[in-house]
Coordinates of C-alpha atoms in Angstrom, one line a residue:
Chain A
M14 CA 47.6 27.5 -74.5
N15 CA 49.6 24.9 -73.2
T16 CA 52.9 24.8 -71.3
P17 CA 55.9 24.4 -72.8
D18 CA 57.5 21.7 -74.3
G19 CA 58.9 19.2 -71.9
L20 CA 56.5 20.7 -69.3
Q21 CA 54.2 18.0 -69.5
P22 CA 51.8 18.0 -66.3
E23 CA 53.2 14.5 -64.7
T24 CA 56.9 15.9 -64.8
G25 CA 56.5 18.3 -62.0
N26 CA 59.6 17.6 -61.2
P27 CA 61.8 20.6 -60.2
E28 CA 65.2 18.6 -61.0
S29 CA 64.1 18.6 -64.5
I30 CA 66.5 20.7 -67.1
A31 CA 63.3 22.6 -68.7
W32 CA 62.2 23.5 -65.0
R33 CA 65.9 24.8 -64.1
A34 CA 66.0 26.5 -67.5
L35 CA 62.4 28.8 -66.7
Y36 CA 63.7 29.3 -63.3
S37 CA 66.8 30.8 -64.3
L38 CA 64.9 32.9 -67.2
V39 CA 62.6 34.6 -64.5
L40 CA 65.7 35.2 -62.6
I41 CA 67.9 36.9 -65.1
F42 CA 64.5 38.8 -66.2
L43 CA 64.5 40.0 -62.7
A44 CA 68.5 41.1 -63.4
F45 CA 67.5 42.5 -66.2
L46 CA 64.1 44.9 -65.5
I47 CA 66.7 46.1 -62.2
V48 CA 69.8 47.3 -65.0
M49 CA 67.0 48.8 -67.2
F50 CA 65.6 50.9 -64.4
H51 CA 69.5 51.6 -62.6
L52 CA 70.5 53.3 -66.6
F53 CA 67.0 54.7 -66.9
K54 CA 67.6 57.2 -63.5
L55 CA 70.9 57.4 -64.6
T56 CA 70.6 58.6 -68.1
F57 CA 67.4 60.8 -66.9
S58 CA 68.6 62.4 -63.6
Chain B
M28 CA 31.3 62.4 -64.6
R29 CA 29.4 63.1 -68.1
P30 CA 26.2 60.0 -69.3
I31 CA 29.0 58.2 -71.0
D32 CA 30.9 58.1 -68.2
W33 CA 28.4 56.4 -66.0
I34 CA 27.0 54.3 -69.1
V35 CA 31.1 52.5 -69.3
L36 CA 31.4 52.5 -65.4
I37 CA 27.8 50.9 -65.3
A38 CA 28.6 48.4 -68.1
T39 CA 31.7 47.2 -66.6
L40 CA 30.7 46.5 -63.4
V41 CA 27.4 44.4 -64.4
S42 CA 29.6 42.7 -67.2
I43 CA 31.3 41.4 -64.2
V44 CA 28.7 40.1 -62.3
L45 CA 27.1 38.7 -64.8
Y46 CA 30.5 37.1 -66.8
G47 CA 31.2 35.7 -62.7
M48 CA 27.8 34.3 -62.4
W49 CA 28.1 32.7 -66.1
K50 CA 31.5 30.9 -65.6
G51 CA 30.3 29.7 -61.9
R52 CA 27.4 28.5 -63.4
G53 CA 26.6 24.5 -62.9
T54 CA 29.1 24.5 -59.9
R55 CA 27.6 21.4 -57.2
S56 CA 30.9 19.9 -55.7
V57 CA 32.8 21.5 -52.7
Q58 CA 35.3 20.8 -54.4
G59 CA 33.9 22.7 -57.6
Y60 CA 33.4 25.7 -55.1
H61 CA 36.7 26.1 -53.1
L62 CA 39.5 24.3 -55.9
A63 CA 37.5 25.0 -59.2
D64 CA 37.3 21.5 -59.8
R65 CA 41.2 21.8 -60.6
Q66 CA 41.0 22.2 -64.0
M67 CA 42.3 26.0 -64.3
K68 CA 45.1 26.8 -67.0
W69 CA 48.3 28.2 -66.2
Y70 CA 47.3 32.3 -67.4
V71 CA 43.1 32.0 -65.5
I72 CA 45.9 31.3 -62.9
A73 CA 48.3 34.0 -62.9
F74 CA 45.8 36.8 -63.3
S75 CA 44.0 35.4 -60.3
I76 CA 46.7 36.2 -58.3
M77 CA 47.9 39.3 -59.9
A78 CA 44.1 40.4 -59.4
T79 CA 44.0 38.7 -56.0
Q80 CA 46.8 40.6 -54.8
A81 CA 46.2 44.1 -57.0
S82 CA 43.6 46.2 -54.8
A83 CA 41.9 49.5 -55.8
I84 CA 44.4 51.0 -53.6
T85 CA 46.9 49.9 -55.9
F86 CA 46.1 52.2 -58.5
T87 CA 44.5 55.1 -56.7
S88 CA 47.8 55.3 -54.1
T89 CA 50.6 53.8 -56.3
P90 CA 50.7 56.7 -59.5
G91 CA 50.1 58.9 -55.9
L92 CA 53.0 57.9 -54.6
A93 CA 54.8 58.3 -57.4
Y94 CA 53.8 61.7 -57.7
V95 CA 54.6 62.8 -54.4
D96 CA 58.3 60.8 -53.9
G97 CA 59.6 59.6 -56.9
M98 CA 59.5 55.7 -58.5
R99 CA 61.7 54.0 -56.1
F100 CA 58.3 52.0 -54.2
V101 CA 58.7 49.2 -57.7
Q102 CA 61.9 48.1 -55.3
F103 CA 59.9 46.7 -52.6
Y104 CA 58.7 44.3 -55.5
F105 CA 62.2 42.6 -56.4
G106 CA 62.0 40.0 -54.3
L107 CA 58.7 38.5 -55.6
P108 CA 60.0 37.0 -58.4
L109 CA 62.6 35.5 -56.4
A110 CA 59.5 34.2 -53.9
M111 CA 58.0 32.7 -56.7
V112 CA 60.9 30.2 -58.0
I113 CA 61.5 29.0 -54.0
L114 CA 57.6 28.5 -54.0
C115 CA 57.5 26.5 -57.2
I116 CA 60.3 24.2 -56.5
T117 CA 58.9 23.5 -53.0
A118 CA 55.2 24.7 -52.1
V119 CA 53.2 23.7 -55.4
P120 CA 54.4 20.1 -55.6
I121 CA 53.8 19.3 -52.0
F122 CA 50.4 20.8 -52.0
H123 CA 49.5 19.1 -55.2
R124 CA 50.6 16.0 -54.2
L125 CA 48.4 15.7 -51.1
G126 CA 45.2 17.2 -52.6
V127 CA 44.8 19.9 -50.5
Y128 CA 42.3 22.8 -50.1
T129 CA 44.3 25.0 -47.5
A130 CA 48.1 25.7 -47.2
Y131 CA 47.1 24.8 -43.0
E132 CA 45.5 21.3 -44.2
F133 CA 49.4 20.9 -44.9
L134 CA 50.6 21.2 -41.2
E135 CA 47.8 18.3 -39.9
Q136 CA 49.6 15.9 -42.2
R137 CA 53.0 17.2 -41.0
F138 CA 53.0 18.2 -37.5
D139 CA 49.6 17.9 -36.1
L140 CA 45.8 19.3 -36.1
K141 CA 46.7 22.5 -33.2
T142 CA 49.2 23.9 -35.7
R143 CA 46.9 23.4 -38.6
T144 CA 44.5 25.2 -36.2
L145 CA 46.2 27.8 -35.2
T146 CA 47.7 28.8 -38.4
S147 CA 44.1 28.5 -39.8
F148 CA 43.6 31.3 -37.0
I149 CA 46.1 33.7 -37.7
F150 CA 45.4 33.5 -41.1
L151 CA 40.9 33.9 -40.2
L152 CA 41.9 36.8 -38.3
Q153 CA 44.7 38.7 -40.2
R154 CA 42.4 38.0 -44.0
G155 CA 38.9 39.1 -41.6
L156 CA 40.5 42.1 -40.3
A157 CA 42.1 43.0 -43.5
V158 CA 38.7 42.3 -45.9
G159 CA 36.9 45.0 -45.0
I160 CA 39.6 47.2 -45.1
T161 CA 39.6 46.1 -48.5
I162 CA 36.7 47.3 -49.4
Y163 CA 36.6 50.7 -47.1
A164 CA 39.4 52.2 -48.2
P165 CA 38.9 52.7 -51.5
S166 CA 35.0 53.4 -51.1
I167 CA 36.5 56.7 -48.9
V168 CA 38.4 57.6 -52.0
L169 CA 35.6 56.6 -54.6
S170 CA 33.2 58.6 -52.4
V171 CA 34.6 61.8 -52.4
M172 CA 35.8 62.4 -55.8
L173 CA 31.9 60.9 -57.2
G174 CA 30.4 62.4 -54.2
W175 CA 28.8 59.0 -53.1
D176 CA 27.8 58.3 -49.5
M177 CA 30.5 55.6 -48.3
R178 CA 27.5 53.1 -47.7
I179 CA 26.4 53.1 -51.5
T180 CA 30.3 52.2 -52.5
S181 CA 30.5 49.5 -50.6
T182 CA 27.9 48.6 -51.1
V183 CA 27.9 48.4 -55.0
I184 CA 31.7 46.3 -54.5
G185 CA 30.6 44.1 -51.8
G186 CA 26.8 43.4 -53.3
G187 CA 28.3 42.6 -56.9
I188 CA 31.3 40.6 -55.8
I189 CA 28.8 38.5 -53.0
A190 CA 25.9 37.7 -56.2
Y191 CA 29.1 35.9 -58.8
T192 CA 30.5 34.0 -55.8
V193 CA 27.9 32.5 -53.8
S194 CA 27.2 31.4 -56.6
G195 CA 29.8 30.0 -58.8
G196 CA 32.3 30.1 -55.8
V197 CA 36.3 30.0 -56.5
K198 CA 35.4 29.4 -60.5
S199 CA 33.8 32.3 -60.9
V200 CA 36.9 34.2 -58.5
S201 CA 39.3 32.7 -60.8
W202 CA 37.7 33.8 -64.0
T203 CA 36.2 37.5 -63.7
H204 CA 39.9 37.9 -62.0
L205 CA 41.1 37.0 -65.7
Q206 CA 38.2 39.7 -67.1
Q207 CA 39.1 42.4 -63.9
M208 CA 42.6 42.4 -64.8
T209 CA 42.3 43.2 -68.7
I210 CA 40.1 45.7 -68.4
I211 CA 42.6 47.5 -65.6
L212 CA 45.7 46.6 -67.8
S213 CA 43.9 48.4 -70.5
G214 CA 42.7 51.4 -68.6
M215 CA 46.1 52.1 -67.0
V216 CA 47.8 51.8 -70.7
L217 CA 45.4 53.9 -72.1
A218 CA 45.7 56.8 -68.8
L219 CA 49.4 56.5 -69.6
I220 CA 48.7 57.2 -73.3
I221 CA 46.5 60.0 -72.8
I222 CA 48.7 61.8 -70.1
I223 CA 51.6 62.0 -72.6
F224 CA 49.9 63.4 -75.7
S225 CA 48.3 65.5 -72.9
L226 CA 51.4 67.3 -72.4
P227 CA 52.2 71.0 -74.0
D228 CA 53.0 70.8 -77.8
D229 CA 56.9 71.7 -77.3
V230 CA 57.7 69.0 -74.3
S231 CA 58.3 66.4 -76.0
F232 CA 58.2 62.6 -74.3
V233 CA 61.8 62.7 -73.3
D234 CA 61.5 66.6 -72.3
A235 CA 59.4 65.1 -69.9
L236 CA 61.5 62.3 -68.8
Y237 CA 64.6 64.7 -68.3
V238 CA 62.2 66.8 -66.0
A239 CA 61.2 64.0 -64.3
G240 CA 64.5 62.4 -64.1
G241 CA 65.7 66.5 -63.3
L242 CA 63.9 66.6 -60.2
G243 CA 64.4 62.6 -59.0
H244 CA 61.3 61.1 -59.7
L245 CA 62.7 58.6 -61.5
N246 CA 64.6 56.9 -58.6
A247 CA 63.2 53.4 -59.4
V248 CA 67.0 51.6 -58.1
D249 CA 68.3 52.7 -54.8
F250 CA 71.3 50.5 -53.7
S251 CA 71.5 52.2 -50.5
F252 CA 71.9 50.2 -47.2
D253 CA 69.2 51.7 -44.2
L254 CA 67.5 49.2 -42.1
N255 CA 65.3 52.1 -42.0
D256 CA 64.1 53.2 -45.3
R257 CA 61.1 50.9 -46.5
Y258 CA 62.5 51.4 -50.1
N259 CA 65.7 50.4 -51.3
F260 CA 67.0 47.9 -53.3
W261 CA 67.9 46.0 -50.2
S262 CA 64.6 46.0 -48.7
G263 CA 63.2 45.0 -51.7
L264 CA 65.3 42.1 -52.5
I265 CA 65.6 40.7 -49.0
G266 CA 62.6 42.1 -47.2
G267 CA 60.2 41.9 -50.5
M268 CA 61.2 38.3 -50.4
F269 CA 60.4 37.7 -47.9
V270 CA 57.1 39.3 -47.6
A271 CA 56.2 37.9 -51.3
L272 CA 57.2 34.2 -50.2
A273 CA 54.4 34.8 -47.0
Y274 CA 51.8 36.1 -48.8
F275 CA 52.0 33.1 -51.5
G276 CA 53.1 30.2 -49.7
T277 CA 51.3 30.9 -46.3
D278 CA 48.3 33.3 -47.0
Q279 CA 44.9 31.1 -48.2
S280 CA 43.7 34.5 -50.1
Q281 CA 47.5 33.5 -52.7
V282 CA 47.5 29.5 -52.4
Q283 CA 44.4 29.1 -53.1
R284 CA 44.7 30.2 -56.8
Y285 CA 47.5 27.8 -58.0
L286 CA 45.7 24.7 -56.0
T287 CA 42.7 25.4 -58.1
G288 CA 45.5 24.4 -61.5
Q289 CA 45.1 21.5 -62.8
S290 CA 48.7 20.0 -63.0
V291 CA 51.6 20.8 -60.6
A292 CA 53.1 23.0 -63.8
Q293 CA 50.2 24.6 -64.6
S294 CA 50.5 25.9 -61.3
R295 CA 53.7 26.8 -62.0
M296 CA 53.2 28.8 -64.5
G297 CA 50.9 30.6 -63.4
L298 CA 53.7 32.1 -60.2
L299 CA 56.3 32.4 -62.6
F300 CA 53.9 34.3 -65.1
N301 CA 53.8 36.6 -61.7
G302 CA 56.8 36.5 -61.2
I303 CA 57.8 38.0 -64.6
A304 CA 54.7 40.9 -65.2
K305 CA 54.0 42.0 -61.8
V306 CA 57.3 44.2 -61.5
P307 CA 56.7 45.5 -64.8
M308 CA 52.9 46.3 -64.3
Q309 CA 54.0 47.8 -60.7
F310 CA 56.8 50.1 -62.9
L311 CA 54.3 51.2 -65.3
I312 CA 51.5 52.0 -62.6
L313 CA 54.6 53.8 -61.1
F314 CA 55.3 55.5 -64.6
I315 CA 51.8 56.9 -64.7
G316 CA 52.1 58.3 -61.8
A317 CA 55.6 60.6 -62.8
M318 CA 54.0 61.4 -65.8
V319 CA 51.1 63.2 -63.9
F320 CA 53.5 64.6 -61.2
V321 CA 55.2 66.1 -65.0
F322 CA 51.7 67.4 -66.9
F323 CA 51.3 69.4 -63.7
Q324 CA 54.5 71.2 -63.8
F325 CA 52.4 73.0 -67.0
E326 CA 49.2 72.6 -65.0
Q327 CA 48.7 74.3 -62.0
P328 CA 47.6 71.9 -59.9
P329 CA 45.3 72.2 -56.5
I330 CA 48.0 73.0 -53.1
L331 CA 46.4 69.5 -51.7
F332 CA 44.0 67.3 -53.6
N333 CA 41.5 65.7 -51.4
P334 CA 38.4 67.8 -52.3
V335 CA 36.7 67.2 -49.7
V336 CA 39.5 68.5 -47.0
M337 CA 40.0 71.7 -49.1
K338 CA 36.3 72.5 -49.1
Q339 CA 36.1 72.3 -45.3
L340 CA 39.3 74.1 -44.9
R341 CA 38.0 76.9 -47.0
Q342 CA 34.7 76.9 -45.1
G343 CA 36.4 77.2 -41.5
P344 CA 38.8 79.8 -39.5
Y345 CA 41.4 78.7 -41.8
A346 CA 40.6 79.2 -44.4
E347 CA 42.8 83.0 -44.5
E348 CA 45.9 80.8 -43.5
L349 CA 44.9 78.5 -47.3
A350 CA 44.2 81.6 -49.2
R351 CA 47.4 82.8 -48.4
L352 CA 49.2 79.6 -48.7
E353 CA 47.3 79.0 -52.2
R354 CA 48.3 82.2 -53.5
D355 CA 51.9 81.6 -52.0
Y356 CA 51.4 77.8 -54.2
A357 CA 50.8 79.7 -57.3
E358 CA 53.8 82.1 -57.3
A359 CA 55.8 79.3 -57.0
L360 CA 54.8 77.1 -59.4
G361 CA 55.1 80.0 -61.8
R362 CA 58.5 80.4 -61.1
R363 CA 59.4 76.3 -61.2
K364 CA 57.7 77.0 -65.0
E365 CA 59.7 79.3 -65.7
Q366 CA 62.5 77.5 -64.5
I367 CA 61.7 74.3 -66.0
A368 CA 61.6 76.3 -69.6
G369 CA 65.0 77.5 -68.8
F370 CA 66.2 74.1 -68.4
L371 CA 64.5 72.6 -71.2
S372 CA 65.8 75.5 -73.4
A373 CA 69.8 74.7 -71.7
R374 CA 69.0 70.7 -72.9
A375 CA 68.2 71.9 -76.2
S376 CA 71.4 74.0 -76.8
G377 CA 73.8 71.2 -75.7
N378 CA 75.7 73.2 -73.1
A379 CA 76.6 70.0 -70.2
E380 CA 77.6 73.2 -68.0
L381 CA 74.1 75.1 -68.7
V382 CA 71.6 72.8 -67.6
E383 CA 73.7 71.5 -64.8
G384 CA 73.3 74.9 -63.9
A385 CA 69.3 75.3 -64.9
K386 CA 68.6 71.5 -63.7
E387 CA 69.8 72.8 -60.2
S388 CA 67.4 75.8 -60.3
M389 CA 65.0 73.8 -61.3
R390 CA 65.1 71.3 -58.5
E391 CA 65.4 74.7 -55.8
S392 CA 62.3 75.9 -57.5
H393 CA 60.7 72.1 -56.9
Q394 CA 61.7 72.7 -53.5
R395 CA 60.0 76.3 -52.2
A396 CA 56.9 74.8 -54.3
E397 CA 56.6 71.5 -52.0
E398 CA 57.7 73.4 -48.8
I399 CA 54.7 75.6 -49.1
R400 CA 52.7 72.5 -49.8
S401 CA 53.8 70.7 -47.0
S402 CA 52.5 74.7 -45.1
A403 CA 49.4 73.7 -45.9
Q404 CA 49.4 70.1 -44.8
A405 CA 50.5 71.2 -41.4
V406 CA 47.2 73.6 -41.1
V407 CA 45.1 70.3 -42.6
R408 CA 46.8 68.3 -39.6
S409 CA 45.6 71.3 -37.2
A410 CA 41.9 71.3 -38.3
G411 CA 42.0 67.7 -37.5
Y412 CA 42.3 65.9 -40.7
D413 CA 44.7 64.0 -42.3
P414 CA 47.1 65.5 -44.4
N415 CA 47.6 63.0 -46.4
D416 CA 46.4 63.7 -50.3
T417 CA 48.2 60.6 -51.8
N418 CA 45.2 58.9 -53.1
Y419 CA 43.1 61.5 -54.6
I420 CA 46.2 62.7 -56.7
F421 CA 45.6 60.5 -60.0
L422 CA 41.7 60.2 -59.6
S423 CA 41.5 64.0 -60.1
F424 CA 43.9 64.0 -62.6
V425 CA 41.8 61.7 -63.9
M426 CA 37.8 63.2 -63.1
K427 CA 39.8 66.8 -64.5
Y428 CA 41.4 66.7 -67.6
L429 CA 40.5 62.7 -69.2
P430 CA 37.8 62.9 -72.2
A431 CA 34.6 61.3 -71.6
G432 CA 34.3 57.9 -71.3
V433 CA 37.6 57.4 -70.4
V434 CA 36.9 59.1 -67.1
G435 CA 34.4 55.5 -66.4
L436 CA 36.7 53.8 -67.7
I437 CA 39.4 54.2 -65.0
F438 CA 36.6 54.0 -62.3
A439 CA 35.8 50.9 -63.8
C440 CA 38.8 50.2 -63.5
I441 CA 39.1 51.0 -59.3
F442 CA 35.9 49.5 -58.6
A443 CA 36.9 46.2 -60.4
A444 CA 40.4 46.2 -58.8
S445 CA 38.5 46.2 -55.3
M446 CA 35.9 43.4 -56.5
S447 CA 38.9 41.3 -57.6
S448 CA 41.4 41.4 -54.5
T449 CA 38.0 41.7 -51.9
S450 CA 36.8 38.0 -53.8
G451 CA 39.7 36.6 -53.9
E452 CA 39.8 36.6 -50.2
L453 CA 36.3 36.4 -49.7
S454 CA 36.7 32.8 -51.5
A455 CA 39.7 32.3 -48.7
L456 CA 37.7 32.7 -46.2
A457 CA 35.1 30.8 -47.4
T458 CA 37.0 27.7 -47.9
C459 CA 39.3 28.1 -44.6
S460 CA 36.4 28.9 -41.9
V461 CA 34.5 25.3 -44.1
I462 CA 37.5 22.9 -44.5
D463 CA 40.0 23.8 -41.3
I464 CA 37.1 25.1 -38.8
Y465 CA 33.5 23.3 -39.7
K466 CA 34.2 19.9 -41.1
R467 CA 37.2 19.8 -39.4
H468 CA 36.4 20.2 -36.0
L469 CA 32.3 21.0 -35.6
R470 CA 30.4 18.7 -38.6
P471 CA 33.4 15.9 -40.1
K472 CA 31.2 13.9 -41.0
A473 CA 29.3 16.4 -42.9
D474 CA 28.2 14.9 -46.5
E475 CA 28.9 16.7 -50.1
K476 CA 25.3 18.1 -49.5
H477 CA 25.8 19.6 -46.4
T478 CA 28.8 21.3 -47.1
M479 CA 27.9 22.8 -50.1
I480 CA 25.3 25.1 -48.3
I481 CA 27.4 25.8 -45.6
S482 CA 30.2 27.0 -47.8
R483 CA 27.4 29.4 -49.8
L484 CA 26.3 30.5 -46.1
S485 CA 30.3 30.8 -45.1
M486 CA 30.4 33.0 -48.4
V487 CA 27.7 35.4 -47.5
L488 CA 28.4 35.9 -44.3
W489 CA 32.0 36.6 -44.7
G490 CA 30.8 39.1 -47.7
I491 CA 27.9 41.3 -45.4
Y492 CA 30.2 41.3 -43.0
A493 CA 33.1 42.9 -45.2
I494 CA 30.8 45.2 -46.6
A495 CA 29.4 46.2 -42.8
F496 CA 32.8 46.3 -41.5
A497 CA 33.7 48.7 -44.4
Q498 CA 29.8 51.0 -43.3
Y499 CA 30.8 50.9 -40.0
A500 CA 34.7 51.1 -40.6
T501 CA 34.8 55.6 -40.5
E502 CA 33.6 55.5 -36.8
L503 CA 36.1 53.6 -35.6
G504 CA 38.5 56.1 -36.7
A505 CA 42.4 55.6 -36.0
L506 CA 42.0 51.9 -35.1
V507 CA 40.7 50.8 -39.0
E508 CA 45.2 51.6 -39.1
A509 CA 45.3 49.7 -36.1
V510 CA 43.9 46.9 -37.2
N511 CA 45.4 47.5 -41.2
I512 CA 48.7 47.6 -38.7
L513 CA 48.2 44.4 -37.0
G514 CA 47.4 42.1 -40.0
S515 CA 50.9 42.8 -40.9
L516 CA 52.7 40.9 -38.1
F517 CA 51.6 37.5 -38.3
Y518 CA 53.2 36.9 -41.7
G519 CA 56.9 36.3 -40.5
T520 CA 55.5 33.4 -38.0
L521 CA 53.6 31.8 -40.5
L522 CA 56.4 31.5 -43.2
G523 CA 58.4 30.5 -39.4
I524 CA 55.9 27.5 -39.3
F525 CA 55.8 26.9 -42.9
L526 CA 59.5 26.4 -43.3
L527 CA 59.8 24.4 -40.4
A528 CA 57.7 22.3 -42.3
F529 CA 59.7 22.3 -46.1
Y530 CA 62.9 21.8 -44.7
F531 CA 63.5 20.9 -40.6
K532 CA 61.4 17.2 -40.8
R533 CA 63.4 16.8 -37.3
V534 CA 61.3 19.1 -36.0
G535 CA 58.0 18.4 -34.5
G536 CA 54.6 19.8 -33.7
T537 CA 55.1 20.9 -30.6
A538 CA 58.3 22.5 -30.5
T539 CA 56.2 24.8 -33.6
F540 CA 53.2 25.5 -31.6
I541 CA 55.3 26.9 -29.5
A542 CA 57.7 28.6 -31.3
A543 CA 54.9 30.6 -32.6
F544 CA 54.2 32.2 -29.7
V545 CA 57.5 33.1 -29.0
G546 CA 57.6 34.1 -32.6
E547 CA 55.1 36.3 -32.8
A548 CA 56.1 38.2 -29.2
I549 CA 59.5 39.4 -30.6
V550 CA 57.5 41.3 -33.7
F551 CA 55.1 42.5 -31.4
G552 CA 58.1 43.5 -29.5
C553 CA 59.9 45.2 -32.8
F554 CA 56.6 47.1 -33.7
L555 CA 56.4 48.6 -29.9
F556 CA 59.7 49.6 -29.6
T557 CA 61.8 49.8 -32.0
E558 CA 61.8 51.9 -35.6
I559 CA 62.8 48.3 -37.6
S560 CA 61.0 49.1 -41.2
W561 CA 58.2 46.9 -40.9
L562 CA 59.3 44.7 -44.2
W563 CA 61.9 43.2 -41.9
Y564 CA 59.4 41.9 -39.2
N565 CA 58.7 39.3 -41.6
V566 CA 62.9 38.2 -41.7
V567 CA 62.5 38.5 -38.1
G568 CA 59.5 36.6 -37.4
C569 CA 60.3 34.3 -39.5
A570 CA 64.1 33.9 -37.9
A571 CA 62.4 33.7 -34.6
V572 CA 60.6 30.7 -35.3
V573 CA 63.0 28.7 -37.0
V574 CA 65.4 29.4 -34.3
T575 CA 62.8 28.8 -31.4
A576 CA 61.7 25.3 -32.5
L577 CA 65.2 24.3 -33.5
L578 CA 66.2 25.1 -30.0
V579 CA 62.9 23.9 -28.0
N580 CA 62.3 20.6 -30.0
P581 CA 64.9 18.2 -28.5
F582 CA 62.7 18.8 -25.5
V583 CA 59.1 18.7 -26.0
K584 CA 57.7 15.4 -26.8
P585 CA 57.4 14.4 -31.0
T586 CA 53.9 14.5 -32.1
E587 CA 53.2 12.7 -35.5
G588 CA 51.1 14.0 -38.2
K589 CA 48.5 12.2 -40.0
P590 CA 47.3 11.9 -43.5
L591 CA 44.6 13.9 -45.0
T592 CA 41.5 12.3 -45.5
H593 CA 38.7 14.0 -47.3

């Protein structure tokens, strides 16, 4: 199991596009979860 | 527990110890012992981070919390993914570039020795107090449920950990974390599936969700803003982010997990995986509790779940009052069951007005049952016992209703969780003691062989101390709670110091050192004289340290950091 393409060990640079994309994905996933939890509550309450 | 449960439990515990010893074999260097030779892949780091945070109490009390209070606790973790991203950008590359053994080593390079020593000392104090409780808290619950002497449970947990951590160091700790999390998650998913299939035949999974939701137990998000409310969206996102930043960025028990990474990328991936997986994992555990709650709408639960307290009450002067409350409770539960059946029939009819009316009746009957349960808790308090039975709800359900073998697996999960968090803490305490104190202050010229002996000795001593603390904690009584609270009051200060180190290049060591004391005094002031939820202490402490340092800095002589040498 290696790191995804573009995330080579020597490129620990926060400016790289691959890392920025990955950070954005984590935050988008969090927003998605919060919306889902809210809808879950509204649907069954 | 039946024989098959004992076999599953013992086999799991033995396999953890043997696997840890095997994976850590051949560890002979200081770097190998404290940093697993910096060879860990992202998935080991990710599971190690999650396993260190997930203590046994996570798996005993969290479902109980959902049973009592619904799922709103999940909001506490909303700030965690944000913190993971911030740490990936700031802390991880710096720690890797400097090749530090502990997070506090970086502070000597950035500020000065006194700031490094102060933060190490705060960590040793805070984590040293907590590590005994990490064994003590689940030991009480397991002793009550299994009927064991508490000394046996704490010795089993602590002894097992010492066996593999002393021999293999952090390498053993990291690999066993992966194994322990696999066991824990498998056990939890299996428990959820069995609970859902244990519902009455005429109650579907969707019905169960409507019952839980109708009774307010699927309240996973609450957008109302209240500083005194521990669990709402805002306290979770902002307060939770500060807690996570402090815990994952300044607590050596977590920093050590990603310092073992093969590279910056591997460490970052480990942290980001934690950011993705943590919220769904907590949701799963809380959802188990919500489903146990639904299960007990159709099966009669005990009025209180702590079997030892119930036994004591039945033999004492409160027996008659308890019996009366139990009769009332059974009656209220019967009525609630009827109202739930009415609610489900109304839902099946599709008449919205009927559904709303039935839901209201169901809520009222539930409220009545809860009032009687509260009266029983008041009796427990009057008798001098702890009325909080959250820790016993899930395990009571497990022991009475889950099939043979699965009961053993769930108890193995609880032991594994206790071992995982304790081993992470012990290894961090040992590393900090050796690297920041012994090797920095007492024997700076100690060679590799000598340092290895001291490292193993430190691990043993911290392990023995944790077991001893757990065994004598019962006699400490309310002091244990005080110790637990005390430990949570330092994170804001630590976070403030690290923020200054990362982002305020002109602030020197002396200003930071003074600001740390001022910040800590303000946090203690908040704790003693305000009603603010503890989640906000980290925000207050951090802000106080940063502001004080900025104000003091122009008036003190700057100190120079110095490059690290190993």
